[in-house]
Amino acid sequence: GGVDWLSQAVNIVDLSLFNSGLGDAGVHCLAEALLKDRMPRLQHLDLCGVGMGLASATALFAALKEGKAPALKELEVGANPATQEDTWAE
């Protein structure tokens, strides 16, 4: 698939997927890769404008909350459906 590279991602430090059209499925794959400790050196993750919805954002944040990106210093998630003001109101 389009995100098979994630299995080889252990040395990635800076990952920008800005405006890439990754979508919910791609963000879910990213969250799964994080849960499998595939990106232990990741320090910066830019997911702005990738089409991330609430379900995939929740999966991503759950992985991060578990400490699955221990080196992460910066996370950018703006311009996504999940980051709109009224999304989290439900």
mmCIF file of N, CA and C in Angstrom:
data_model
loop_
_atom_site.group_PDB
_atom_site.id
_atom_site.type_symbol
_atom_site.label_atom_id
_atom_site.label_comp_id
_atom_site.label_asym_id
_atom_site.label_seq_id
_atom_site.Cartn_x
_atom_site.Cartn_y
_atom_site.Cartn_z
ATOM 1 N N GLY A 1 0.802 -1.188 0.000
ATOM 2 C CA GLY A 1 0.000 0.000 0.000
ATOM 3 C C GLY A 1 0.839 1.242 0.000
ATOM 4 N N GLY A 2 0.188 2.386 0.026
ATOM 5 C CA GLY A 2 0.845 3.669 -0.052
ATOM 6 C C GLY A 2 1.639 4.054 1.178
ATOM 7 N N VAL A 3 1.462 3.360 2.288
ATOM 8 C CA VAL A 3 2.202 3.710 3.503
ATOM 9 C C VAL A 3 3.103 2.569 3.978
ATOM 10 N N ASP A 4 3.516 1.708 3.060
ATOM 11 C CA ASP A 4 4.421 0.611 3.408
ATOM 12 C C ASP A 4 5.758 1.106 3.947
ATOM 13 N N TRP A 5 6.152 2.303 3.550
ATOM 14 C CA TRP A 5 7.409 2.876 4.022
ATOM 15 C C TRP A 5 7.440 3.033 5.530
ATOM 16 N N LEU A 6 6.277 3.057 6.165
ATOM 17 C CA LEU A 6 6.242 3.222 7.622
ATOM 18 C C LEU A 6 6.946 2.087 8.342
ATOM 19 N N SER A 7 6.997 0.919 7.723
ATOM 20 C CA SER A 7 7.682 -0.200 8.371
ATOM 21 C C SER A 7 9.196 0.001 8.375
ATOM 22 N N GLN A 8 9.685 0.943 7.596
ATOM 23 C CA GLN A 8 11.122 1.244 7.516
ATOM 24 C C GLN A 8 11.451 2.594 8.150
ATOM 25 N N ALA A 9 10.565 3.129 8.971
ATOM 26 C CA ALA A 9 10.636 4.520 9.415
ATOM 27 C C ALA A 9 11.423 4.756 10.701
ATOM 28 N N VAL A 10 12.192 3.796 11.190
ATOM 29 C CA VAL A 10 12.821 3.937 12.506
ATOM 30 C C VAL A 10 13.793 5.099 12.621
ATOM 31 N N ASN A 11 14.355 5.568 11.530
ATOM 32 C CA ASN A 11 15.322 6.656 11.597
ATOM 33 C C ASN A 11 14.735 8.026 11.277
ATOM 34 N N ILE A 12 13.454 8.099 10.999
ATOM 35 C CA ILE A 12 12.836 9.385 10.664
ATOM 36 C C ILE A 12 12.820 10.299 11.884
ATOM 37 N N VAL A 13 13.317 11.531 11.684
ATOM 38 C CA VAL A 13 13.338 12.533 12.742
ATOM 39 C C VAL A 13 12.307 13.618 12.445
ATOM 40 N N ASP A 14 12.173 14.006 11.178
ATOM 41 C CA ASP A 14 11.285 15.084 10.759
ATOM 42 C C ASP A 14 10.400 14.550 9.640
ATOM 43 N N LEU A 15 9.092 14.500 9.886
ATOM 44 C CA LEU A 15 8.152 13.984 8.894
ATOM 45 C C LEU A 15 7.087 15.029 8.605
ATOM 46 N N SER A 16 7.108 15.554 7.384
ATOM 47 C CA SER A 16 6.095 16.512 6.964
ATOM 48 C C SER A 16 5.234 15.876 5.888
ATOM 49 N N LEU A 17 3.963 15.721 6.200
ATOM 50 C CA LEU A 17 2.993 15.205 5.241
ATOM 51 C C LEU A 17 1.990 16.303 4.883
ATOM 52 N N PHE A 18 2.400 17.544 5.083
ATOM 53 C CA PHE A 18 1.583 18.730 4.848
ATOM 54 C C PHE A 18 0.837 18.652 3.520
ATOM 55 N N ASN A 19 -0.472 18.790 3.613
ATOM 56 C CA ASN A 19 -1.333 18.888 2.437
ATOM 57 C C ASN A 19 -1.161 17.711 1.472
ATOM 58 N N SER A 20 -0.854 16.543 2.003
ATOM 59 C CA SER A 20 -0.534 15.386 1.165
ATOM 60 C C SER A 20 -1.747 14.558 0.752
ATOM 61 N N GLY A 21 -2.897 14.829 1.338
ATOM 62 C CA GLY A 21 -4.061 14.002 1.039
ATOM 63 C C GLY A 21 -3.991 12.631 1.693
ATOM 64 N N LEU A 22 -3.227 12.532 2.773
ATOM 65 C CA LEU A 22 -3.052 11.270 3.486
ATOM 66 C C LEU A 22 -4.394 10.669 3.898
ATOM 67 N N GLY A 23 -5.294 11.500 4.377
ATOM 68 C CA GLY A 23 -6.640 11.062 4.743
ATOM 69 C C GLY A 23 -6.688 10.238 6.022
ATOM 70 N N ASP A 24 -7.894 9.849 6.389
ATOM 71 C CA ASP A 24 -8.113 9.074 7.612
ATOM 72 C C ASP A 24 -7.370 7.743 7.599
ATOM 73 N N ALA A 25 -7.415 7.044 6.479
ATOM 74 C CA ALA A 25 -6.758 5.735 6.402
ATOM 75 C C ALA A 25 -5.257 5.873 6.634
ATOM 76 N N GLY A 26 -4.651 6.885 6.052
ATOM 77 C CA GLY A 26 -3.220 7.100 6.226
ATOM 78 C C GLY A 26 -2.851 7.482 7.642
ATOM 79 N N VAL A 27 -3.684 8.310 8.271
ATOM 80 C CA VAL A 27 -3.429 8.695 9.662
ATOM 81 C C VAL A 27 -3.580 7.493 10.577
ATOM 82 N N HIS A 28 -4.557 6.634 10.308
ATOM 83 C CA HIS A 28 -4.702 5.398 11.081
ATOM 84 C C HIS A 28 -3.452 4.527 10.942
ATOM 85 N N CYS A 29 -2.922 4.405 9.731
ATOM 86 C CA CYS A 29 -1.687 3.626 9.516
ATOM 87 C C CYS A 29 -0.522 4.238 10.277
ATOM 88 N N LEU A 30 -0.459 5.554 10.290
ATOM 89 C CA LEU A 30 0.585 6.251 11.040
ATOM 90 C C LEU A 30 0.447 5.953 12.527
ATOM 91 N N ALA A 31 -0.774 6.004 13.045
ATOM 92 C CA ALA A 31 -1.014 5.693 14.461
ATOM 93 C C ALA A 31 -0.615 4.249 14.772
ATOM 94 N N GLU A 32 -0.922 3.322 13.873
ATOM 95 C CA GLU A 32 -0.542 1.922 14.068
ATOM 96 C C GLU A 32 0.973 1.760 14.082
ATOM 97 N N ALA A 33 1.650 2.488 13.205
ATOM 98 C CA ALA A 33 3.117 2.436 13.173
ATOM 99 C C ALA A 33 3.699 2.964 14.482
ATOM 100 N N LEU A 34 3.102 4.029 15.002
ATOM 101 C CA LEU A 34 3.559 4.567 16.284
ATOM 102 C C LEU A 34 3.347 3.556 17.404
ATOM 103 N N LEU A 35 2.186 2.894 17.402
ATOM 104 C CA LEU A 35 1.891 1.899 18.429
ATOM 105 C C LEU A 35 2.864 0.729 18.399
ATOM 106 N N LYS A 36 3.437 0.473 17.224
ATOM 107 C CA LYS A 36 4.417 -0.609 17.082
ATOM 108 C C LYS A 36 5.847 -0.101 17.268
ATOM 109 N N ASP A 37 5.975 1.099 17.823
ATOM 110 C CA ASP A 37 7.288 1.706 18.088
ATOM 111 C C ASP A 37 8.154 1.804 16.836
ATOM 112 N N ARG A 38 7.537 2.135 15.715
ATOM 113 C CA ARG A 38 8.262 2.201 14.448
ATOM 114 C C ARG A 38 8.978 3.539 14.232
ATOM 115 N N MET A 39 8.674 4.559 15.044
ATOM 116 C CA MET A 39 9.293 5.869 14.845
ATOM 117 C C MET A 39 9.821 6.443 16.155
ATOM 118 N N PRO A 40 10.742 5.774 16.790
ATOM 119 C CA PRO A 40 11.213 6.208 18.104
ATOM 120 C C PRO A 40 12.019 7.507 18.089
ATOM 121 N N ARG A 41 12.537 7.885 16.938
ATOM 122 C CA ARG A 41 13.368 9.103 16.847
ATOM 123 C C ARG A 41 12.606 10.312 16.332
ATOM 124 N N LEU A 42 11.341 10.144 16.001
ATOM 125 C CA LEU A 42 10.536 11.221 15.426
ATOM 126 C C LEU A 42 10.464 12.413 16.373
ATOM 127 N N GLN A 43 10.882 13.592 15.897
ATOM 128 C CA GLN A 43 10.860 14.807 16.707
ATOM 129 C C GLN A 43 9.840 15.824 16.218
ATOM 130 N N HIS A 44 9.560 15.838 14.912
ATOM 131 C CA HIS A 44 8.621 16.801 14.335
ATOM 132 C C HIS A 44 7.691 16.078 13.375
ATOM 133 N N LEU A 45 6.387 16.262 13.572
ATOM 134 C CA LEU A 45 5.378 15.643 12.716
ATOM 135 C C LEU A 45 4.401 16.702 12.261
ATOM 136 N N ASP A 46 4.338 16.923 10.955
ATOM 137 C CA ASP A 46 3.431 17.912 10.372
ATOM 138 C C ASP A 46 2.333 17.185 9.614
ATOM 139 N N LEU A 47 1.126 17.239 10.156
ATOM 140 C CA LEU A 47 -0.039 16.623 9.527
ATOM 141 C C LEU A 47 -1.081 17.672 9.133
ATOM 142 N N CYS A 48 -0.644 18.909 8.912
ATOM 143 C CA CYS A 48 -1.566 19.978 8.527
ATOM 144 C C CYS A 48 -2.174 19.693 7.161
ATOM 145 N N GLY A 49 -3.474 19.821 7.075
ATOM 146 C CA GLY A 49 -4.167 19.708 5.806
ATOM 147 C C GLY A 49 -4.130 18.337 5.162
ATOM 148 N N VAL A 50 -4.086 17.281 5.951
ATOM 149 C CA VAL A 50 -4.029 15.930 5.379
ATOM 150 C C VAL A 50 -5.401 15.265 5.288
ATOM 151 N N GLY A 51 -6.444 15.934 5.772
ATOM 152 C CA GLY A 51 -7.785 15.350 5.738
ATOM 153 C C GLY A 51 -8.074 14.434 6.914
ATOM 154 N N MET A 52 -7.423 14.705 8.043
ATOM 155 C CA MET A 52 -7.584 13.884 9.242
ATOM 156 C C MET A 52 -8.926 14.176 9.909
ATOM 157 N N GLY A 53 -9.730 13.134 10.054
ATOM 158 C CA GLY A 53 -11.012 13.264 10.720
ATOM 159 C C GLY A 53 -10.908 12.921 12.203
ATOM 160 N N LEU A 54 -12.016 12.978 12.879
ATOM 161 C CA LEU A 54 -12.050 12.767 14.328
ATOM 162 C C LEU A 54 -11.572 11.371 14.737
ATOM 163 N N ALA A 55 -12.004 10.334 14.032
ATOM 164 C CA ALA A 55 -11.621 8.966 14.409
ATOM 165 C C ALA A 55 -10.120 8.743 14.274
ATOM 166 N N SER A 56 -9.541 9.194 13.171
ATOM 167 C CA SER A 56 -8.102 8.977 12.994
ATOM 168 C C SER A 56 -7.293 9.878 13.927
ATOM 169 N N ALA A 57 -7.794 11.081 14.195
ATOM 170 C CA ALA A 57 -7.112 11.960 15.145
ATOM 171 C C ALA A 57 -7.109 11.334 16.535
ATOM 172 N N THR A 58 -8.220 10.739 16.915
ATOM 173 C CA THR A 58 -8.318 10.077 18.215
ATOM 174 C C THR A 58 -7.323 8.919 18.305
ATOM 175 N N ALA A 59 -7.200 8.141 17.235
ATOM 176 C CA ALA A 59 -6.244 7.029 17.213
ATOM 177 C C ALA A 59 -4.811 7.547 17.324
ATOM 178 N N LEU A 60 -4.509 8.621 16.588
ATOM 179 C CA LEU A 60 -3.166 9.211 16.637
ATOM 180 C C LEU A 60 -2.851 9.725 18.035
ATOM 181 N N PHE A 61 -3.780 10.482 18.614
ATOM 182 C CA PHE A 61 -3.532 11.060 19.941
ATOM 183 C C PHE A 61 -3.432 9.972 21.009
ATOM 184 N N ALA A 62 -4.176 8.885 20.850
ATOM 185 C CA ALA A 62 -4.074 7.772 21.799
ATOM 186 C C ALA A 62 -2.676 7.156 21.752
ATOM 187 N N ALA A 63 -2.139 6.984 20.548
ATOM 188 C CA ALA A 63 -0.783 6.439 20.412
ATOM 189 C C ALA A 63 0.238 7.380 21.042
ATOM 190 N N LEU A 64 0.063 8.664 20.809
ATOM 191 C CA LEU A 64 0.998 9.643 21.383
ATOM 192 C C LEU A 64 0.876 9.692 22.904
ATOM 193 N N LYS A 65 -0.352 9.571 23.403
ATOM 194 C CA LYS A 65 -0.567 9.589 24.854
ATOM 195 C C LYS A 65 0.127 8.407 25.525
ATOM 196 N N GLU A 66 0.235 7.288 24.805
ATOM 197 C CA GLU A 66 0.914 6.107 25.335
ATOM 198 C C GLU A 66 2.431 6.255 25.290
ATOM 199 N N GLY A 67 2.903 7.396 24.804
ATOM 200 C CA GLY A 67 4.342 7.635 24.756
ATOM 201 C C GLY A 67 5.038 6.944 23.607
ATOM 202 N N LYS A 68 4.306 6.701 22.525
ATOM 203 C CA LYS A 68 4.847 5.944 21.406
ATOM 204 C C LYS A 68 5.687 6.773 20.441
ATOM 205 N N ALA A 69 5.894 8.018 20.746
ATOM 206 C CA ALA A 69 6.829 8.862 19.989
ATOM 207 C C ALA A 69 7.613 9.639 21.040
ATOM 208 N N PRO A 70 8.484 8.958 21.767
ATOM 209 C CA PRO A 70 9.134 9.561 22.935
ATOM 210 C C PRO A 70 9.989 10.786 22.645
ATOM 211 N N ALA A 71 10.465 10.927 21.413
ATOM 212 C CA ALA A 71 11.318 12.069 21.074
ATOM 213 C C ALA A 71 10.521 13.248 20.500
ATOM 214 N N LEU A 72 9.204 13.068 20.299
ATOM 215 C CA LEU A 72 8.387 14.094 19.644
ATOM 216 C C LEU A 72 8.390 15.402 20.420
ATOM 217 N N LYS A 73 8.753 16.486 19.717
ATOM 218 C CA LYS A 73 8.785 17.817 20.310
ATOM 219 C C LYS A 73 7.750 18.738 19.691
ATOM 220 N N GLU A 74 7.374 18.463 18.447
ATOM 221 C CA GLU A 74 6.455 19.353 17.741
ATOM 222 C C GLU A 74 5.483 18.553 16.891
ATOM 223 N N LEU A 75 4.187 18.843 17.068
ATOM 224 C CA LEU A 75 3.120 18.195 16.312
ATOM 225 C C LEU A 75 2.237 19.283 15.729
ATOM 226 N N GLU A 76 2.075 19.266 14.417
ATOM 227 C CA GLU A 76 1.232 20.247 13.740
ATOM 228 C C GLU A 76 0.054 19.519 13.102
ATOM 229 N N VAL A 77 -1.165 19.950 13.440
ATOM 230 C CA VAL A 77 -2.357 19.255 12.950
ATOM 231 C C VAL A 77 -3.431 20.198 12.420
ATOM 232 N N GLY A 78 -3.116 21.451 12.194
ATOM 233 C CA GLY A 78 -4.103 22.427 11.741
ATOM 234 C C GLY A 78 -4.672 22.118 10.366
ATOM 235 N N ALA A 79 -5.724 22.803 10.015
ATOM 236 C CA ALA A 79 -6.369 22.706 8.702
ATOM 237 C C ALA A 79 -6.853 21.291 8.382
ATOM 238 N N ASN A 80 -7.381 20.605 9.380
ATOM 239 C CA ASN A 80 -7.970 19.277 9.214
ATOM 240 C C ASN A 80 -9.395 19.309 9.753
ATOM 241 N N PRO A 81 -10.284 18.463 9.214
ATOM 242 C CA PRO A 81 -11.649 18.416 9.755
ATOM 243 C C PRO A 81 -11.672 18.168 11.271
ATOM 244 N N ALA A 82 -10.756 17.373 11.784
ATOM 245 C CA ALA A 82 -10.739 17.050 13.223
ATOM 246 C C ALA A 82 -10.320 18.232 14.083
ATOM 247 N N THR A 83 -9.699 19.230 13.484
ATOM 248 C CA THR A 83 -9.206 20.350 14.288
ATOM 249 C C THR A 83 -10.107 21.580 14.200
ATOM 250 N N GLN A 84 -11.264 21.418 13.593
ATOM 251 C CA GLN A 84 -12.205 22.535 13.514
ATOM 252 C C GLN A 84 -12.875 22.726 14.860
ATOM 253 N N GLU A 85 -13.246 23.945 15.170
ATOM 254 C CA GLU A 85 -13.756 24.311 16.500
ATOM 255 C C GLU A 85 -14.881 23.429 17.009
ATOM 256 N N ASP A 86 -15.842 23.104 16.171
ATOM 257 C CA ASP A 86 -17.030 22.390 16.645
ATOM 258 C C ASP A 86 -16.887 20.855 16.605
ATOM 259 N N THR A 87 -15.788 20.341 16.126
ATOM 260 C CA THR A 87 -15.621 18.895 15.995
ATOM 261 C C THR A 87 -15.651 18.178 17.328
ATOM 262 N N TRP A 88 -15.023 18.733 18.341
ATOM 263 C CA TRP A 88 -14.877 18.070 19.638
ATOM 264 C C TRP A 88 -16.053 18.363 20.577
ATOM 265 N N ALA A 89 -17.054 19.108 20.110
ATOM 266 C CA ALA A 89 -18.177 19.492 20.958
ATOM 267 C C ALA A 89 -19.142 18.340 21.226
ATOM 268 N N GLU A 90 -19.117 17.336 20.368
ATOM 269 C CA GLU A 90 -20.078 16.229 20.522
ATOM 270 C C GLU A 90 -19.746 15.314 21.660
#
